[in-house]
Every structure is written in structure tokens, then in C-alpha cells.
JSON list of C-alpha atoms in Angstrom, two decimals:
[
{"chain": "A", "resi": 4, "resn": "ALA", "atom": "CA", "xyz": [140.46, 120.76, 58.75]},
{"chain": "A", "resi": 5, "resn": "LYS", "atom": "CA", "xyz": [141.22, 124.01, 60.22]},
{"chain": "A", "resi": 6, "resn": "ALA", "atom": "CA", "xyz": [143.08, 126.68, 58.36]},
{"chain": "A", "resi": 7, "resn": "PRO", "atom": "CA", "xyz": [145.08, 129.33, 60.10]},
{"chain": "A", "resi": 8, "resn": "LEU", "atom": "CA", "xyz": [143.36, 132.58, 60.24]},
{"chain": "A", "resi": 9, "resn": "ASP", "atom": "CA", "xyz": [146.60, 134.71, 59.97]},
{"chain": "A", "resi": 10, "resn": "LYS", "atom": "CA", "xyz": [147.97, 132.80, 56.67]},
{"chain": "A", "resi": 11, "resn": "PRO", "atom": "CA", "xyz": [147.93, 135.07, 53.68]},
{"chain": "A", "resi": 12, "resn": "ASP", "atom": "CA", "xyz": [146.97, 133.78, 50.09]},
{"chain": "A", "resi": 13, "resn": "ALA", "atom": "CA", "xyz": [149.01, 134.24, 47.05]},
{"chain": "A", "resi": 14, "resn": "PHE", "atom": "CA", "xyz": [147.75, 137.90, 46.83]},
{"chain": "A", "resi": 15, "resn": "GLY", "atom": "CA", "xyz": [148.60, 138.59, 50.54]},
{"chain": "A", "resi": 16, "resn": "TRP", "atom": "CA", "xyz": [144.86, 138.61, 51.61]},
{"chain": "A", "resi": 17, "resn": "LEU", "atom": "CA", "xyz": [144.11, 137.00, 54.76]},
{"chain": "A", "resi": 18, "resn": "PRO", "atom": "CA", "xyz": [140.87, 134.74, 55.10]},
{"chain": "A", "resi": 19, "resn": "ILE", "atom": "CA", "xyz": [139.21, 137.71, 57.11]},
{"chain": "A", "resi": 20, "resn": "HIS", "atom": "CA", "xyz": [139.48, 139.76, 54.24]},
{"chain": "A", "resi": 21, "resn": "HIS", "atom": "CA", "xyz": [137.81, 137.47, 51.82]},
{"chain": "A", "resi": 22, "resn": "ALA", "atom": "CA", "xyz": [135.29, 136.74, 54.75]},
{"chain": "A", "resi": 23, "resn": "ALA", "atom": "CA", "xyz": [134.70, 140.64, 54.90]},
{"chain": "A", "resi": 24, "resn": "LEU", "atom": "CA", "xyz": [133.35, 140.54, 51.30]},
{"chain": "A", "resi": 25, "resn": "ALA", "atom": "CA", "xyz": [131.19, 137.50, 51.78]},
{"chain": "A", "resi": 26, "resn": "SER", "atom": "CA", "xyz": [128.03, 137.06, 53.67]},
{"chain": "A", "resi": 27, "resn": "SER", "atom": "CA", "xyz": [127.63, 138.91, 56.96]},
{"chain": "A", "resi": 28, "resn": "GLU", "atom": "CA", "xyz": [127.23, 135.36, 58.62]},
{"chain": "A", "resi": 29, "resn": "ILE", "atom": "CA", "xyz": [130.66, 134.20, 57.42]},
{"chain": "A", "resi": 30, "resn": "PHE", "atom": "CA", "xyz": [132.25, 137.45, 58.41]},
{"chain": "A", "resi": 31, "resn": "GLU", "atom": "CA", "xyz": [130.68, 137.23, 61.86]},
{"chain": "A", "resi": 32, "resn": "LEU", "atom": "CA", "xyz": [132.14, 133.88, 62.35]},
{"chain": "A", "resi": 33, "resn": "PHE", "atom": "CA", "xyz": [135.61, 135.03, 61.59]},
{"chain": "A", "resi": 34, "resn": "VAL", "atom": "CA", "xyz": [135.24, 137.91, 63.94]},
{"chain": "A", "resi": 35, "resn": "LYS", "atom": "CA", "xyz": [133.93, 135.65, 66.73]},
{"chain": "A", "resi": 36, "resn": "LYS", "atom": "CA", "xyz": [137.01, 133.44, 66.22]},
{"chain": "A", "resi": 37, "resn": "ARG", "atom": "CA", "xyz": [139.14, 136.59, 66.79]},
{"chain": "A", "resi": 38, "resn": "ALA", "atom": "CA", "xyz": [140.68, 136.96, 63.35]},
{"chain": "A", "resi": 39, "resn": "ASP", "atom": "CA", "xyz": [142.28, 140.37, 63.09]},
{"chain": "A", "resi": 40, "resn": "THR", "atom": "CA", "xyz": [139.88, 142.61, 61.49]},
{"chain": "A", "resi": 41, "resn": "GLN", "atom": "CA", "xyz": [142.57, 145.46, 61.56]},
{"chain": "A", "resi": 42, "resn": "ALA", "atom": "CA", "xyz": [144.97, 143.46, 59.41]},
{"chain": "A", "resi": 43, "resn": "LYS", "atom": "CA", "xyz": [145.68, 145.21, 56.16]},
{"chain": "A", "resi": 44, "resn": "THR", "atom": "CA", "xyz": [145.81, 143.98, 52.64]},
{"chain": "A", "resi": 45, "resn": "PRO", "atom": "CA", "xyz": [148.99, 144.85, 50.63]},
{"chain": "A", "resi": 46, "resn": "ARG", "atom": "CA", "xyz": [147.10, 147.98, 49.43]},
{"chain": "A", "resi": 47, "resn": "GLY", "atom": "CA", "xyz": [146.59, 149.01, 53.13]},
{"chain": "A", "resi": 48, "resn": "GLY", "atom": "CA", "xyz": [142.83, 148.16, 53.39]},
{"chain": "A", "resi": 49, "resn": "THR", "atom": "CA", "xyz": [141.26, 146.87, 56.58]},
{"chain": "A", "resi": 50, "resn": "CYS", "atom": "CA", "xyz": [137.95, 144.70, 56.54]},
{"chain": "A", "resi": 51, "resn": "GLU", "atom": "CA", "xyz": [136.04, 147.84, 57.29]},
{"chain": "A", "resi": 52, "resn": "ASP", "atom": "CA", "xyz": [137.79, 149.62, 54.09]},
{"chain": "A", "resi": 53, "resn": "LEU", "atom": "CA", "xyz": [136.75, 146.60, 51.85]},
{"chain": "A", "resi": 54, "resn": "ARG", "atom": "CA", "xyz": [133.32, 146.32, 53.14]},
{"chain": "A", "resi": 55, "resn": "HIS", "atom": "CA", "xyz": [132.86, 150.10, 52.65]},
{"chain": "A", "resi": 56, "resn": "LEU", "atom": "CA", "xyz": [134.13, 149.92, 49.10]},
{"chain": "A", "resi": 57, "resn": "ALA", "atom": "CA", "xyz": [131.82, 146.89, 48.38]},
{"chain": "A", "resi": 58, "resn": "GLY", "atom": "CA", "xyz": [128.67, 148.87, 49.74]},
{"chain": "A", "resi": 59, "resn": "LEU", "atom": "CA", "xyz": [128.46, 146.64, 52.89]},
{"chain": "A", "resi": 60, "resn": "GLU", "atom": "CA", "xyz": [129.35, 149.62, 55.36]},
{"chain": "A", "resi": 61, "resn": "GLU", "atom": "CA", "xyz": [125.92, 148.87, 57.28]},
{"chain": "A", "resi": 62, "resn": "LEU", "atom": "CA", "xyz": [127.56, 145.93, 58.48]},
{"chain": "A", "resi": 63, "resn": "SER", "atom": "CA", "xyz": [130.58, 147.63, 59.84]},
{"chain": "A", "resi": 64, "resn": "VAL", "atom": "CA", "xyz": [128.09, 148.72, 62.65]},
{"chain": "A", "resi": 65, "resn": "SER", "atom": "CA", "xyz": [127.79, 145.09, 63.52]},
{"chain": "A", "resi": 66, "resn": "LEU", "atom": "CA", "xyz": [131.59, 144.68, 63.49]},
{"chain": "A", "resi": 67, "resn": "SER", "atom": "CA", "xyz": [131.71, 147.17, 66.18]},
{"chain": "A", "resi": 68, "resn": "ASN", "atom": "CA", "xyz": [128.98, 145.30, 68.16]},
{"chain": "A", "resi": 69, "resn": "LEU", "atom": "CA", "xyz": [130.87, 142.13, 67.74]},
{"chain": "A", "resi": 70, "resn": "ARG", "atom": "CA", "xyz": [133.99, 143.63, 68.95]},
{"chain": "A", "resi": 71, "resn": "VAL", "atom": "CA", "xyz": [132.19, 144.52, 72.26]},
{"chain": "A", "resi": 72, "resn": "GLU", "atom": "CA", "xyz": [130.47, 141.08, 72.42]},
{"chain": "A", "resi": 73, "resn": "THR", "atom": "CA", "xyz": [133.93, 139.16, 71.92]},
{"chain": "A", "resi": 74, "resn": "ASP", "atom": "CA", "xyz": [136.01, 141.41, 74.30]},
{"chain": "A", "resi": 75, "resn": "ASP", "atom": "CA", "xyz": [133.42, 140.63, 77.15]},
{"chain": "A", "resi": 76, "resn": "LYS", "atom": "CA", "xyz": [134.27, 136.88, 76.80]}
]
């Protein structure tokens, strides 16, 4: 079953926020499905902020690359 990408959980986080903290493969899948990576958590954090705080900032570079790839399609 498909779950909506824009439906927040009980804490106000979207699936993309959880994916940002999961493996890079899962996060890239969400980005390719055009989940809103600029959506903010209730405390105002974006996916890039979450990844940075979790020490995953090197994957923020791939986020920029994925945005370019998906925009071309």
C-alpha cells in the first residue's frame, strides 16, 4: 500500500524527515519520488538540517545532485 508523502506523523514529521535520517538509499528514493526536502519539522528543521545534525552532511551533496537529476525529468 502506498502512503502519502505529505502526511505528518503524530509528532509533525513527514516521511521524508524520517528518511533523511535513514540510509542514503531510502532518502534518495524519497527525493526521486519528489518528496518535499524543504518541508520543515515542527521545530523548523529541513532534511538537510536533520542530516547535518546527525553527521550525515556528506549526503547533502548528493541531495543537491538528486535535485538536478529529478528536475531534468
